[in-house]
Short mmCIF file of C-alpha atoms in Angstrom, two decimals:
data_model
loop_
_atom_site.label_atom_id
_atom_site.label_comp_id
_atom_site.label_asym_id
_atom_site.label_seq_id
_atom_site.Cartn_x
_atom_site.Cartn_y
_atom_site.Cartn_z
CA UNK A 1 -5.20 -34.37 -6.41
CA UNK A 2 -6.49 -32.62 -9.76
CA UNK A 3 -9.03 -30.27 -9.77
CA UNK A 4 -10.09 -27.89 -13.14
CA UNK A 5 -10.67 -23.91 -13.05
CA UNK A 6 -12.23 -22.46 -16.07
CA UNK A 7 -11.24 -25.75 -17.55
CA UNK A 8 -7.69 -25.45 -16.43
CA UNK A 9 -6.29 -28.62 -15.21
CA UNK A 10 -4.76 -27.62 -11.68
CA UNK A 11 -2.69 -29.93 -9.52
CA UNK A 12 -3.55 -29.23 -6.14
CA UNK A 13 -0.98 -29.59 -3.43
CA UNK A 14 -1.90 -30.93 0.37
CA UNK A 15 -3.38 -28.63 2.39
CA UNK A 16 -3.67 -25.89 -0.46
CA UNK A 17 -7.20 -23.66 -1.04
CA UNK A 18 -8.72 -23.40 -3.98
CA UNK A 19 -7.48 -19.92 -4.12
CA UNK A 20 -4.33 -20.79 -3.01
CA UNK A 21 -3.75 -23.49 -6.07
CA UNK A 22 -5.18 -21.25 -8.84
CA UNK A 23 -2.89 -18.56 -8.14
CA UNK A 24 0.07 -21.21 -7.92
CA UNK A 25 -1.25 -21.68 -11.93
CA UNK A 26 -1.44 -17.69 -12.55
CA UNK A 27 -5.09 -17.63 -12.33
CA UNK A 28 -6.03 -14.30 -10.65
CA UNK A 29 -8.76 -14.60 -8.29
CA UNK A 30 -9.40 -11.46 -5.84
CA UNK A 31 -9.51 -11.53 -2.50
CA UNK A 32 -9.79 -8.99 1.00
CA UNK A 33 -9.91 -11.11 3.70
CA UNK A 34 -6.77 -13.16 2.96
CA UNK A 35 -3.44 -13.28 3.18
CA UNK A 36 -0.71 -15.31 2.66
CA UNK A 37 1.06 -17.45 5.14
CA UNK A 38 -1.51 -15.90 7.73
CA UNK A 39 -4.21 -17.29 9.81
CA UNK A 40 -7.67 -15.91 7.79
CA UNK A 41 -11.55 -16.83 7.72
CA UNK A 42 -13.51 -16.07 4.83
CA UNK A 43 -15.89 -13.00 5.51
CA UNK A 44 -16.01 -11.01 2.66
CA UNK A 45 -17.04 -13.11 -0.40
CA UNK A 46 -14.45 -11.09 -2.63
CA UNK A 47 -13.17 -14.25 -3.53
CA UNK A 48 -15.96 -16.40 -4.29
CA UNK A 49 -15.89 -19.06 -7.42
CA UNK A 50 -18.95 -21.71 -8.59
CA UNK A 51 -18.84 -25.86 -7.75
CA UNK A 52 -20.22 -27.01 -10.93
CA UNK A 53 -21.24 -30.25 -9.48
CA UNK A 54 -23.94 -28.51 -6.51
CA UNK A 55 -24.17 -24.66 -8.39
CA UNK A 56 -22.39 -23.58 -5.04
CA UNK A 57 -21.51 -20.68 -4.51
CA UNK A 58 -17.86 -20.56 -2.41
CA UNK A 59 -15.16 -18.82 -0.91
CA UNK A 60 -11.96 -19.95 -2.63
CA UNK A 61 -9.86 -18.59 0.54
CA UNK A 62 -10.99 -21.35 3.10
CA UNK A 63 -12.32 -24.15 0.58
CA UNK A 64 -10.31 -26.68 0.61
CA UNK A 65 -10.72 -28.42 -2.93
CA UNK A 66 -11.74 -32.53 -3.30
CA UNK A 67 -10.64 -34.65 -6.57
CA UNK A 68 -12.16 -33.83 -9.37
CA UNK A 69 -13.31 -30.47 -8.45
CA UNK A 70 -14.92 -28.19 -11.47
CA UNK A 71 -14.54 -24.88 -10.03
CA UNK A 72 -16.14 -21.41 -12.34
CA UNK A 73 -13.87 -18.35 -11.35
CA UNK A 74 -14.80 -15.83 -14.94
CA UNK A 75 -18.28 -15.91 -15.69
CA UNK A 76 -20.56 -12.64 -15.59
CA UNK A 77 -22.28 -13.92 -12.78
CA UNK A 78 -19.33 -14.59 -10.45
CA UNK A 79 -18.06 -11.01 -11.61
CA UNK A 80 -21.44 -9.35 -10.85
CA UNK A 81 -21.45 -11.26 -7.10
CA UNK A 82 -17.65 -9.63 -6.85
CA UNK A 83 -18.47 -6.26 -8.04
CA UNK A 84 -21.12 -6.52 -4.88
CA UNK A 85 -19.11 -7.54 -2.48
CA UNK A 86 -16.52 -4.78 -3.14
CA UNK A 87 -19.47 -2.46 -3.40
CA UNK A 88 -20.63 -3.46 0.61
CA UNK A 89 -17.15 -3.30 1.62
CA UNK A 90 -16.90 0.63 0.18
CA UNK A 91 -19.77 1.49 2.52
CA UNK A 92 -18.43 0.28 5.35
CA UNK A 93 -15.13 2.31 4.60
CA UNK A 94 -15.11 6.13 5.50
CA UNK A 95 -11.95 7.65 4.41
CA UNK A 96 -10.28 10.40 1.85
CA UNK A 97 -7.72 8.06 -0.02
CA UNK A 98 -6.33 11.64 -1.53
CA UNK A 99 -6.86 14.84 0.57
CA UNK A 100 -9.07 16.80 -1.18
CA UNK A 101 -7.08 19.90 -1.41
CA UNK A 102 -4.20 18.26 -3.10
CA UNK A 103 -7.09 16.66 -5.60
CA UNK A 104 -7.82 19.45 -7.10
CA UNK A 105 -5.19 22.04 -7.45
CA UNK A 106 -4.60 22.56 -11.03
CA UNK A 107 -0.65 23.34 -10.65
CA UNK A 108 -0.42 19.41 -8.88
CA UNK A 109 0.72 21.23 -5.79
CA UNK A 110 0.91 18.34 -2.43
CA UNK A 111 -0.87 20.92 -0.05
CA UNK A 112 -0.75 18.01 2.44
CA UNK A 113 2.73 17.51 2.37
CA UNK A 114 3.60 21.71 2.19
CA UNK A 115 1.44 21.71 4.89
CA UNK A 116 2.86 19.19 6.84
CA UNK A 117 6.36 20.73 6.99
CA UNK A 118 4.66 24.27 7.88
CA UNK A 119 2.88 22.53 10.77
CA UNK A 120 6.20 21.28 11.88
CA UNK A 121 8.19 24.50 11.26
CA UNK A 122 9.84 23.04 8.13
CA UNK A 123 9.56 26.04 6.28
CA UNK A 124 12.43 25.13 3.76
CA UNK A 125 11.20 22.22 2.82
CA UNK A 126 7.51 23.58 2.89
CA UNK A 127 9.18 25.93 0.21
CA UNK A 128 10.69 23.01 -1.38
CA UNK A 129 7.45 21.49 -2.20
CA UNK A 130 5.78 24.77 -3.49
CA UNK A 131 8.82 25.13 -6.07
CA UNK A 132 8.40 21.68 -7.07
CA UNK A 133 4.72 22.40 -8.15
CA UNK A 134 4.46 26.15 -9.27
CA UNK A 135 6.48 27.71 -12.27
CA UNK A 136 8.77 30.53 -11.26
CA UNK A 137 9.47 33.21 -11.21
CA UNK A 138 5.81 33.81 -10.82
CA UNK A 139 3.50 32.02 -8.14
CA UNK A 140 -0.07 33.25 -8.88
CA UNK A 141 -1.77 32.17 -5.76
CA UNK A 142 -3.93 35.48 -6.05
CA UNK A 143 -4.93 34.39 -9.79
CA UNK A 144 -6.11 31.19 -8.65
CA UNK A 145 -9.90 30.46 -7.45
CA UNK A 146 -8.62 28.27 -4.87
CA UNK A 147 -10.19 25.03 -5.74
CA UNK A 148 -8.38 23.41 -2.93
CA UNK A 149 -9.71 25.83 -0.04
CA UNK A 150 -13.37 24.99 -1.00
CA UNK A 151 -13.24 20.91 -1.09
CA UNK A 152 -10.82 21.57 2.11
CA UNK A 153 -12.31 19.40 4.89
CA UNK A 154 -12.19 22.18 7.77
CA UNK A 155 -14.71 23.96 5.99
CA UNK A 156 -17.02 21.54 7.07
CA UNK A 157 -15.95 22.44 11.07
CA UNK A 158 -15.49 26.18 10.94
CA UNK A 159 -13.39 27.85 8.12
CA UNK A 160 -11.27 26.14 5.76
CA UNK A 161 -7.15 26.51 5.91
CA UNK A 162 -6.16 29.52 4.38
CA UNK A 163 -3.78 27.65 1.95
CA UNK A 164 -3.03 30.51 -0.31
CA UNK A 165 -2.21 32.80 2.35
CA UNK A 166 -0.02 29.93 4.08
CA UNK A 167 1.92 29.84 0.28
CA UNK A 168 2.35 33.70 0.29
CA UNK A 169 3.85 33.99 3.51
CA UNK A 170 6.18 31.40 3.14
CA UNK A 171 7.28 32.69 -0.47
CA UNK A 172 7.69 36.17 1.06
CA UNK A 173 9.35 34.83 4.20
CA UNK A 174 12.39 33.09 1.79
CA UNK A 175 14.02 33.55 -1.27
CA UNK A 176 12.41 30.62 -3.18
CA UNK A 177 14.58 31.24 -6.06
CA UNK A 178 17.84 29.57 -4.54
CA UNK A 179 15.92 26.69 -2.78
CA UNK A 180 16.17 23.04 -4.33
CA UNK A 181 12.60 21.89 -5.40
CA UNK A 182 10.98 18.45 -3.80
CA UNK A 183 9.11 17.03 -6.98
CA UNK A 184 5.44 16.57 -5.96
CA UNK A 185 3.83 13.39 -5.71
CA UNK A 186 1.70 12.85 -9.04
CA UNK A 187 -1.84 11.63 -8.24
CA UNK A 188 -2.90 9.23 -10.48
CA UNK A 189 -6.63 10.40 -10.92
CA UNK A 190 -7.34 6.90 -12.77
CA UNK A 191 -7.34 5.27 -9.33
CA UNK A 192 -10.70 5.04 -7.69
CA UNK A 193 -10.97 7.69 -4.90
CA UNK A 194 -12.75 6.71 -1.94
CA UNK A 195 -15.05 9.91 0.00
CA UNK A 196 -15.22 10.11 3.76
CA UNK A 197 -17.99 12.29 3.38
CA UNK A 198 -19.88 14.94 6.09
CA UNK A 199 -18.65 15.25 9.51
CA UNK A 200 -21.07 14.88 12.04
CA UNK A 201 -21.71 17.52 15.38
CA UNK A 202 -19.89 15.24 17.32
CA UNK A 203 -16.72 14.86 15.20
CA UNK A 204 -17.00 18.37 14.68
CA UNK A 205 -16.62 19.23 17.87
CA UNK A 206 -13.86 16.73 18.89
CA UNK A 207 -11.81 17.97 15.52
CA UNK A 208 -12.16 21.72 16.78
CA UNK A 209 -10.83 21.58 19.68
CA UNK A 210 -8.21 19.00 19.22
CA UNK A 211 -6.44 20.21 15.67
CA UNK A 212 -5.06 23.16 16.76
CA UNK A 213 -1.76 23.29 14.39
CA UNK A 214 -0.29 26.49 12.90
CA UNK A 215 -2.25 25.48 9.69
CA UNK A 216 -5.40 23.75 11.23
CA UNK A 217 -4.84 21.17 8.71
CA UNK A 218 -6.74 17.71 9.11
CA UNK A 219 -4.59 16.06 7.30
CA UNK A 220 -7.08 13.63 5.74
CA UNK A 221 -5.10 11.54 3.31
CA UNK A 222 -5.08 7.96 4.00
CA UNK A 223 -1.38 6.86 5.00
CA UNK A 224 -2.01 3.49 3.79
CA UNK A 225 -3.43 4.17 0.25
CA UNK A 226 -0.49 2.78 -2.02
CA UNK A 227 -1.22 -0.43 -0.38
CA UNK A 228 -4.76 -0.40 0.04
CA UNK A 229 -5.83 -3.67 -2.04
CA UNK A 230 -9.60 -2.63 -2.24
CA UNK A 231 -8.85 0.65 -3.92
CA UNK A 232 -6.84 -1.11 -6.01
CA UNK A 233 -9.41 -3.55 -6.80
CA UNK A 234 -11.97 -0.91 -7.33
CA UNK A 235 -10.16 0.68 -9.95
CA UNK A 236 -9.67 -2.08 -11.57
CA UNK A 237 -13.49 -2.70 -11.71
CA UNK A 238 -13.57 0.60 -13.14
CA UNK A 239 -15.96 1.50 -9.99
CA UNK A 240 -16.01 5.40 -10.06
CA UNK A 241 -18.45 5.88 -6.97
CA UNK A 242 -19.49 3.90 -4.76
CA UNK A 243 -23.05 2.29 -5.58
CA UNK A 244 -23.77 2.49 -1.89
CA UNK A 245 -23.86 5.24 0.99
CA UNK A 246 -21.19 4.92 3.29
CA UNK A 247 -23.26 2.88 6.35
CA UNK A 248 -20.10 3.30 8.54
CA UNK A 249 -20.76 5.59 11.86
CA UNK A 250 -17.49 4.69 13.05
CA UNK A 251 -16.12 8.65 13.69
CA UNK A 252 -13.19 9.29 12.12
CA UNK A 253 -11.52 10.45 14.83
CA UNK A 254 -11.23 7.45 16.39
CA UNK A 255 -7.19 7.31 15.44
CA UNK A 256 -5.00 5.09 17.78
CA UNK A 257 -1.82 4.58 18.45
CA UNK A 258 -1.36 1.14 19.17
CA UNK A 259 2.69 0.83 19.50
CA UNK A 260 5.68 2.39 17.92
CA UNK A 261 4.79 3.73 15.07
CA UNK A 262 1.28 1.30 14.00
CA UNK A 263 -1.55 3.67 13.86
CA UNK A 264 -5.25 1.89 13.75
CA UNK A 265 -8.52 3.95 12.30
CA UNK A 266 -11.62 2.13 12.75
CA UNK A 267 -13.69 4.14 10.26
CA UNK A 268 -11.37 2.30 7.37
CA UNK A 269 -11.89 -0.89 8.90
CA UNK A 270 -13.97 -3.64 7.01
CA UNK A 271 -13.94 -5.96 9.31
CA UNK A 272 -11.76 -8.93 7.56
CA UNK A 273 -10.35 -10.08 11.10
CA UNK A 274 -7.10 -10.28 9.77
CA UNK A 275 -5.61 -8.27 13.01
CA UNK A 276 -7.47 -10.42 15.19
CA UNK A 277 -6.77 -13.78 14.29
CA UNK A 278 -2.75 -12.94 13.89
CA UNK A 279 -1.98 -11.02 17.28
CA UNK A 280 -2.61 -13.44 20.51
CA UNK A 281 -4.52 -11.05 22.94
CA UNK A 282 -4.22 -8.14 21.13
CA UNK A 283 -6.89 -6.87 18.10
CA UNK A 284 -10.64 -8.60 19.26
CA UNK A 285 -13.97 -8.14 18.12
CA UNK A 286 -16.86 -5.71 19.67
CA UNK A 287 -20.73 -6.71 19.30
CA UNK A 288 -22.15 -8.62 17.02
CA UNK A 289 -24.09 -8.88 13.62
CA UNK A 290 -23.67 -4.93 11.75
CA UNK A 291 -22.53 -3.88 14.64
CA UNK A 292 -19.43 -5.77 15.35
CA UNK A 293 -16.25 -3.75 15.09
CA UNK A 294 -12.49 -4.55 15.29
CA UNK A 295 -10.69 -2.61 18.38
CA UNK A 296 -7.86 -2.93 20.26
CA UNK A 297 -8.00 -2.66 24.30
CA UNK A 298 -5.46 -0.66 25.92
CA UNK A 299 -4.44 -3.45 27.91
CA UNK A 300 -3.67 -5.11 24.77
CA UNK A 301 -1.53 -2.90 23.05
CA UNK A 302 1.78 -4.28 23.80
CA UNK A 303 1.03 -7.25 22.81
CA UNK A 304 1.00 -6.20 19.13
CA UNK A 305 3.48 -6.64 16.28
CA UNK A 306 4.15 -3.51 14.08
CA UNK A 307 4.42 -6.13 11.07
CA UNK A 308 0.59 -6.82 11.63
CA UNK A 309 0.54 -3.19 9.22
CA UNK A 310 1.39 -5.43 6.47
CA UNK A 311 -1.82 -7.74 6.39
CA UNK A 312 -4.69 -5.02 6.42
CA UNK A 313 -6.33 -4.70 3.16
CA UNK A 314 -7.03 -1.20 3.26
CA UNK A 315 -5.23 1.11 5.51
CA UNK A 316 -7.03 1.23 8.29
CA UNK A 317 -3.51 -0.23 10.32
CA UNK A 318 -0.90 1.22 8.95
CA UNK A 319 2.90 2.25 10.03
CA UNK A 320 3.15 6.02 10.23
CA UNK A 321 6.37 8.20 9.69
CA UNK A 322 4.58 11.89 9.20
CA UNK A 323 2.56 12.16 12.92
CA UNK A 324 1.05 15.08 10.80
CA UNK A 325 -1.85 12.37 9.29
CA UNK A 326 -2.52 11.26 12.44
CA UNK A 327 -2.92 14.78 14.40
CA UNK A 328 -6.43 13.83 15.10
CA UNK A 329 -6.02 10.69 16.94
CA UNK A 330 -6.77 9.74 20.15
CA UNK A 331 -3.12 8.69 21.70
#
């Protein structure tokens, strides 16, 4: 069977999407709610080309092509109904891809990560960090206006970690100058950032009394951002804020631990179904319409696959090593 994209001719095998044959030819069309080899509906129109014969608008990820097919994957217009889609999907994700403290501290410091180890009573290799950021012999924490303690996220509960203080004790506490530095992680500040935005009284409350580390630390960060394919496709749309409020009420908090080490946010969750249709009676839907929501029943939990981490398009499963970015979760 031959069909053409953007005048391509394109040999379509049996059984293959139209998605699934352009990017056999190295045509790049996007996509959230698919994945290879996996079970998949179309829900998000990331994907979506033109039938020239009807004007159609389609999802390449489920249309399965007939001979002859003229199929439109480049012009403006199918761009513009793209962009859109990604745009609805952004409000209906509430998350920090960066932690805000680590975002804006002008020596590049990883206050996450230092903070991480000080939570666990990894001093060293809080120290480690700090050396792999600041210039020695001097640290000027008392110099600095502390960008990172006024976009911290526990200011918007009570009072925001004391971050330079945390620094000062720990470079009083040890002799910095003998300790092997950990080079920080650079954050690429080309790569769209996604905001989770205001707490509400609720999540407030439930954040209060449940962080209690040394630090207090949220640790906001999303685990699963170097995989997340819609930030990745947002930067490359060169979208810089979201166009949209987030819609999402899904509280943050609302961190699980499904088995081993797979942790599952819902507030990150757009809803692709990905987790559903691949895990027999485990991920299922809740309500219906704008509603609807992806969740996992306790009952179910076993039944789940830690590999199902590597289908979700944006983080919102994800496999966790640091428990530190998932202190707020409901176990």
């Amino acid at each position: 069977m031959q069909i053409t994209i953007d005048h391509k001719n394109i040999e379509v095998l049996n059984g293959e999407t139209i998605l699934e044959a352009a990017r056999r030819y190295g045509i790049e069309i996007p996509s959230m709610c698919y994945a290879q080899n996996a079970e998949h509906k179309s829900s998000c129109m990331v994907c979506a080309v033109r039938n020239m014969a009807n004007g159609q608008i389609i999802p390449s990820c489920t249309t399965l092509p007939v001979d002859g097919m003229q199929i439109e994957s480049e012009t403006e217009e199918i761009k513009q109904i793209r962009t859109l889609s990604f745009e609805l999907l952004l409000s209906d994700h509430r998350a920090d891809c960066e932690a805000p403290c680590s975002l804006v501290c002008p020596h590049g410091l990883d206050v996450e990560h230092m903070l991480y180890f000080y939570d666990h009573q990894k001093y060293k290799e809080a120290c480690q960090v700090i050396k792999g950021a600041f210039p020695l012999p001097e640290i000027k924490c008392d110099q600095c206006k502390a960008p990172c303690e006024k976009a911290c996220r526990r200011g918007n509960i009570d009072e925001p970690v004391s971050i330079r203080k945390i620094i000062k004790e720990l470079v009083n506490q040890f002799n910095i100058a003998e300790i092997n530095p950990i080079e920080n992680r650079k954050i690429d500040k080309k790569m769209f950032q996604s905001r989770l935005g205001r707490f509400n009284d609720k999540e407030r409350q439930h954040l209060k009394e449940h962080v209690n580390t040394d630090s207090r630390c949220l640790h906001c960060a999303c685990a699963g951002k170097s995989d997340c394919k819609l930030r990745t496709y947002a930067t490359q749309k060169s979208i810089k804020r979201p166009k949209y409020d987030v819609s999402s009420e899904l509280p943050v908090m609302n961190k699980v631990l499904v088995t081993g080490k797979l942790w599952f946010e819902q507030a990150k969750c757009i809803r692709c179904g990905l987790c559903v249709y691949n895990s027999k009676n485990g991920f299922t839907f809740k309500d219906r319409g704008f509603v609807m929501q992806v969740y996992i029943p306790e009952e179910n939990r076993m039944n789940v696959n830690e590999e199902l981490a590597t289908l979700c398009p944006t983080g919102a499963l994800y496999l966790e090593n640091n428990p530190a970015s998932a202190s707020t979760g409901n176990k």
